[in-house]
Amino acid sequence: MQKSKKIALIILGSLAGLLLIYTLAGFLGVPYALKNTLPAKLKDMNASLSVAETKFNPFTFELNVTRPELNTTAPLFSAKQIDVKLKPFSLFKKLAEVDILRLESPSVNIARDKNGTLNLAAFLGESNATSTENNETSSINFALNSTKIIGGSFAYSDESLKQPFNAKFEGINYEISDINTEQNSAGKHVFDANSTLAQKLDWQGGIDLAPLRVYGDLSLKDFNVRPVALSFIDTQDLRINSALINAKTSYELSADGGVIKAALKNAALNLKSFEAQLDGQNLSLEELDLPAIEVNADVSEKRSFAADISEIKFKNTSFKGEAQANLNSLNLSGVALKADINEKGDINASAALKALGVSGINLTKKSVGEIKLKDANASELDAKIKGQNIAASLKNLTLSTASAPVGKNSAASLEKLIINAPKFTLENNASTASIGEVKAQKIALKTKNKELAIIAEIGVKDADFDLAKTALRIESVSINKPKFATDIKENGELSAISELGLNGEKASAKKSSAKKPAKSQKTAKKSNAGKNKKAEQKSAQSAKSGFQFSVKNVSVTGADIGITHVFEGQKIAHKFDGLNVNLQNISENLAAPVTAKIDMKSSQKLNLALNGKITPEPLNIEADVKLNDANLPRYFAYAKNYLDASLKSGELNAELNVKYAADASVSGKANIANIELADGSGDKVFAFKNLKLSKISFAKNFLNLERVTLSAPFLKTHLNKEREFNLSRLVKKSEGESAQNADAKQSASKNEKAAEAAKQQKKEGEFDFAIKNILVENGDVDFSDASLFMPFATKITKLEGVLMDIDSTRPTMGTFEGIVGKSGFSKIGLKLLPYDPKKSTEVKLGFKDIDLVDVTPYSGQFLGYKIEKGKLNLTLNYDVRDSKLNGSNVVNLDTLTLGEKVESKDAVKLPLSLAISILSDQNNQINIDLPVTGDLNDPDFKYGGIVWEAIKKLFADITLAPFRFLGSALGLSSQDLNTIDFMPANAELIVSEQVKIADFIKLTTAKPKMKLSITPAYSDVDVTALKNAKLNEKISQTMAQTGKDYSGALASLAPKEKSSDEKALREAALKGIEVKKEQLLDLANARAQAIKAALAQAGLAEDRMVVKKPEKTDVKQGEYSSVMMGVAD
């Protein structure tokens, strides 16, 4: 019993001792070991451990450690309090179970020095040998029921990097619960912290091990990438200056039965204030925001992936370098990605985008300029991949307000670009792209101060492109209201080129080609034929291979083209507005015809309609053209520098058929109407109502016009007071014109050579033309002359005529007639070779009953007399053969009567009255035939000159030898009618002279207006006869008084004469005798009266005889004195 008690006491004592020992070891040993033994051990590892206080309750298995600190080369770990509670009895269940693990204000500091040594290196084993224990066969499980980290911190620094890295997390709160390997649970986790890298880091999650499942929620607020980038990312090529990341997600990863699933739900990603440098270029992003992300992935024998992103937003993105790019915003909404891969590896994928929006795109480069895009929007993108097949489509894409530089000084802008229903498909190795519709609205090209071009809208419908066949098909292209304006400079350059800053060096090809000699026509035809053949071959080859395209319809509507032509200092505006163009069936097959239609109704009254077909290779054109231009005066501006005139009105209408193959041909009709040309003073000088070309044909350099009708033509010719011809004043004189006139004679031979060269060129196939049946209807010619002493004006009215043919192969014949003045009639007939008029020309011109009273201003000015009455009838016949002119001017003056005399400094000295009296016949008619001859090759030849020479010769004949002129006209022998001879000192008509009286009567009877002039005359023979008569009288008186004989009486009258010869004595005696002039004059007058009396006795009226003053004349035939007979003026 005692023994039992003793044993019991021993057992109890042992148990009590063990309990005491256990208690002491628990309460004292464990704290001691932690405070003393463990630090000693760590000291051997170059580490130090200090603990302010340690408590362990061996009964509750709770351990409390206050302010532990672990240091190596730098502080490594510290905490304010560590509390641990164990469940040791779970070991009996083969479970190591920690009920509570609590760390208050723990601080972990991991540092790497400049040598790359970590401060926890002492605790890292040097051996990589793995434990031989097989965890799979371990029978001990582990459980951690509750773990809390409260207010913890974590710091990491690395001095070994080029840029030292420091990161610190503070305010870490981390809860872990229900980790149990026996239950295949990795527990539930809740984590949040603050950091120098991030304002907040939160994580809640869990891990299930059987089956494996990892799940949780993670959030990150304002994570600063800059410190991480400085140490781990920054290189010479890439440098991140700033970036803040905010992110959150709910995640789940599971693996069960060979199936792995991953999912992200309620995920979001936000990147702010991103700034970086890449290869020296600056990149910045104000914000990238993905507010809602959903991702699901399954991996097994089949794999699938799906991602839905509600929005992707880029805000204020910029890139700066050699070029600068800015993007205000980029928004993508409704992004959906799906992919399925079956066990064979076949892919079935799709991508969808509900909407895309871009705004504020700006790209700037010094060498290019600034490119801008206000915004771009796209909707409903759908893309699918199934095996090798791909299909992609987009509902629409819209670009708004875009601009880009063009050249140096201008920019192109686009208000809106709309692309509807673009699609792409790849199926069975066949790929096609299509667009339902494209609209580009308000396209403009502008300089700083000027709008060069603008297009209201360009539209493309139903475009399909087969990539495999490189074949493009477009249903229609429309260009609406294009507008373009430019100047054509003096040198032919477009101002738009220089305004755009596109003018570069001119190609030298034009210069070199201009120097090449022209090919002959035969060579050109052979060359064209060769080109056409090659073009046909080329078209056939291009149809079989290479890029193919077809455009069914191209239309241009409401085009407005403004061209200002700078021509010799003046600006001439041309407006081609209201222009519509339509082209059909355009393709790469250049041998296929293109249908073309053009319609224009311009504001400048130019209307054009064209319908035709064009084949590019070989070039073949056939078109019907209708043209109406009701504003021809605007083209007259080109003549302003050459003509002092203006075209007041004019209209052109034409209907033509135009063809071009190897040669050009044109056929049709035309009409020019209401032409009115005014001089510099605004007076009308030329006009016609219509010029109708009934038939026009042009082919092979030959133009043929048929049935040409000129209706109501009008021409005004006028001489002003300075005797300037109005038509000559229309042409402005250029500098050096006088010098050209001075050299005209010298250039005559050159002109002939040039003419010969022109003929030679014509033989070689140069341009030629023919005109058939030219009609003139109801024409008027208005002539006036203000240079005369009194103004003159007359008209030719109702001018009608026809010109049969103008042709190089045969003579041209024509007749014209009209009314001159009030009742005069004129008619012109001609026949000539139009291309060589000097070879053969015949002209017949007739005037009848032209009232000469109307030309009184001319007769007074140039003849010194007014015309009281009279009419002109004129027939002109001119014949030119081989440049030799032979012509006649048959003039008839009916009852021409001169009026009063007019004083004029311009009057020619012609004896008009004399001429009229001589030329007028008994019926008061004057008939004159003036022959003219000349050589047209003579540089001094002038038609007016040869006519004037003929007139002067006529008047010379009348003045100098009127009786010879009249005698030949009347058949009289008029050579002796110039004088009537008298015996010396005698006034009686001798028998031989009395016959002349009858001839004078015949002349005066035939010329009733003619007056005879009688010039009394005496001569030396009369003086001698009178002296001898006086000497004989004295001899008789001496003989009577002295009784001397004749010899003695004669000798007494010449006492000084020693000779006794009678002749010598008479000569000596005559010297002393004088005859008075009055005696001679009386003799002369007596002779005139004797002639006058004889004419009067023969029947000539006294008023038709004029006795002039006496004159001394020469002795005729040694013994007669002659009285001069003439025609009185």
PDB file of N, CA and C in Angstrom, residues 268-295:
ATOM      1  N   ALA A 268      -9.880  46.670 -64.394  1.00  0.00           N
ATOM      2  CA  ALA A 268      -9.705  48.026 -64.924  1.00  0.00           C
ATOM      3  C   ALA A 268      -8.220  48.356 -64.881  1.00  0.00           C
ATOM      4  N   LEU A 269      -7.819  49.172 -65.868  1.00  0.00           N
ATOM      5  CA  LEU A 269      -6.424  49.597 -65.931  1.00  0.00           C
ATOM      6  C   LEU A 269      -6.400  51.059 -66.313  1.00  0.00           C
ATOM      7  N   ASN A 270      -5.575  51.825 -65.567  1.00  0.00           N
ATOM      8  CA  ASN A 270      -5.467  53.254 -65.841  1.00  0.00           C
ATOM      9  C   ASN A 270      -4.010  53.653 -65.734  1.00  0.00           C
ATOM     10  N   LEU A 271      -3.543  54.320 -66.812  1.00  0.00           N
ATOM     11  CA  LEU A 271      -2.170  54.822 -66.841  1.00  0.00           C
ATOM     12  C   LEU A 271      -2.236  56.329 -66.996  1.00  0.00           C
ATOM     13  N   LYS A 272      -1.562  57.046 -66.080  1.00  0.00           N
ATOM     14  CA  LYS A 272      -1.600  58.502 -66.104  1.00  0.00           C
ATOM     15  C   LYS A 272      -0.188  59.074 -66.146  1.00  0.00           C
ATOM     16  N   SER A 273      -0.142  60.303 -66.724  1.00  0.00           N
ATOM     17  CA  SER A 273       1.090  61.108 -66.675  1.00  0.00           C
ATOM     18  C   SER A 273       2.303  60.321 -67.147  1.00  0.00           C
ATOM     19  N   PHE A 274       2.119  59.646 -68.275  1.00  0.00           N
ATOM     20  CA  PHE A 274       3.229  58.868 -68.803  1.00  0.00           C
ATOM     21  C   PHE A 274       4.107  59.773 -69.669  1.00  0.00           C
ATOM     22  N   GLU A 275       5.384  59.793 -69.325  1.00  0.00           N
ATOM     23  CA  GLU A 275       6.358  60.550 -70.104  1.00  0.00           C
ATOM     24  C   GLU A 275       7.608  59.706 -70.247  1.00  0.00           C
ATOM     25  N   ALA A 276       8.092  59.622 -71.485  1.00  0.00           N
ATOM     26  CA  ALA A 276       9.261  58.781 -71.734  1.00  0.00           C
ATOM     27  C   ALA A 276      10.051  59.346 -72.899  1.00  0.00           C
ATOM     28  N   GLN A 277      11.289  58.890 -72.990  1.00  0.00           N
ATOM     29  CA  GLN A 277      12.148  59.226 -74.122  1.00  0.00           C
ATOM     30  C   GLN A 277      12.597  57.931 -74.790  1.00  0.00           C
ATOM     31  N   LEU A 278      12.379  57.849 -76.087  1.00  0.00           N
ATOM     32  CA  LEU A 278      12.751  56.668 -76.853  1.00  0.00           C
ATOM     33  C   LEU A 278      13.625  57.124 -78.010  1.00  0.00           C
ATOM     34  N   ASP A 279      14.880  56.676 -77.993  1.00  0.00           N
ATOM     35  CA  ASP A 279      15.839  57.080 -79.030  1.00  0.00           C
ATOM     36  C   ASP A 279      15.883  58.593 -79.203  1.00  0.00           C
ATOM     37  N   GLY A 280      15.854  59.300 -78.066  1.00  0.00           N
ATOM     38  CA  GLY A 280      15.937  60.756 -78.122  1.00  0.00           C
ATOM     39  C   GLY A 280      14.640  61.445 -78.472  1.00  0.00           C
ATOM     40  N   GLN A 281      13.570  60.679 -78.683  1.00  0.00           N
ATOM     41  CA  GLN A 281      12.268  61.246 -79.011  1.00  0.00           C
ATOM     42  C   GLN A 281      11.408  61.226 -77.752  1.00  0.00           C
ATOM     43  N   ASN A 282      10.653  62.306 -77.553  1.00  0.00           N
ATOM     44  CA  ASN A 282       9.820  62.426 -76.356  1.00  0.00           C
ATOM     45  C   ASN A 282       8.425  61.882 -76.629  1.00  0.00           C
ATOM     46  N   LEU A 283       7.966  61.036 -75.712  1.00  0.00           N
ATOM     47  CA  LEU A 283       6.633  60.452 -75.812  1.00  0.00           C
ATOM     48  C   LEU A 283       5.899  60.732 -74.523  1.00  0.00           C
ATOM     49  N   SER A 284       4.668  61.240 -74.635  1.00  0.00           N
ATOM     50  CA  SER A 284       3.891  61.532 -73.434  1.00  0.00           C
ATOM     51  C   SER A 284       2.447  61.108 -73.635  1.00  0.00           C
ATOM     52  N   LEU A 285       1.822  60.742 -72.525  1.00  0.00           N
ATOM     53  CA  LEU A 285       0.426  60.315 -72.527  1.00  0.00           C
ATOM     54  C   LEU A 285      -0.189  60.792 -71.233  1.00  0.00           C
ATOM     55  N   GLU A 286      -1.220  61.640 -71.374  1.00  0.00           N
ATOM     56  CA  GLU A 286      -1.857  62.137 -70.165  1.00  0.00           C
ATOM     57  C   GLU A 286      -2.612  61.014 -69.452  1.00  0.00           C
ATOM     58  N   GLU A 287      -3.308  60.180 -70.227  1.00  0.00           N
ATOM     59  CA  GLU A 287      -4.062  59.105 -69.570  1.00  0.00           C
ATOM     60  C   GLU A 287      -4.422  58.025 -70.573  1.00  0.00           C
ATOM     61  N   LEU A 288      -4.292  56.765 -70.134  1.00  0.00           N
ATOM     62  CA  LEU A 288      -4.808  55.600 -70.837  1.00  0.00           C
ATOM     63  C   LEU A 288      -5.738  54.901 -69.871  1.00  0.00           C
ATOM     64  N   ASP A 289      -6.984  54.736 -70.271  1.00  0.00           N
ATOM     65  CA  ASP A 289      -7.981  54.206 -69.334  1.00  0.00           C
ATOM     66  C   ASP A 289      -8.733  53.055 -69.979  1.00  0.00           C
ATOM     67  N   LEU A 290      -8.703  51.897 -69.272  1.00  0.00           N
ATOM     68  CA  LEU A 290      -9.521  50.750 -69.635  1.00  0.00           C
ATOM     69  C   LEU A 290     -10.417  50.466 -68.440  1.00  0.00           C
ATOM     70  N   PRO A 291     -11.605  51.060 -68.358  1.00  0.00           N
ATOM     71  CA  PRO A 291     -12.414  51.004 -67.134  1.00  0.00           C
ATOM     72  C   PRO A 291     -13.074  49.655 -66.867  1.00  0.00           C
ATOM     73  N   ALA A 292     -13.274  48.865 -67.867  1.00  0.00           N
ATOM     74  CA  ALA A 292     -13.968  47.587 -67.647  1.00  0.00           C
ATOM     75  C   ALA A 292     -13.391  46.542 -68.584  1.00  0.00           C
ATOM     76  N   ILE A 293     -12.765  45.507 -67.953  1.00  0.00           N
ATOM     77  CA  ILE A 293     -12.137  44.439 -68.729  1.00  0.00           C
ATOM     78  C   ILE A 293     -12.657  43.104 -68.227  1.00  0.00           C
ATOM     79  N   GLU A 294     -13.074  42.280 -69.158  1.00  0.00           N
ATOM     80  CA  GLU A 294     -13.500  40.920 -68.829  1.00  0.00           C
ATOM     81  C   GLU A 294     -12.724  39.958 -69.719  1.00  0.00           C
ATOM     82  N   VAL A 295     -12.032  38.958 -69.081  1.00  0.00           N
ATOM     83  CA  VAL A 295     -11.241  37.999 -69.842  1.00  0.00           C
ATOM     84  C   VAL A 295     -11.577  36.597 -69.357  1.00  0.00           C
TER      85      VAL A 295
END
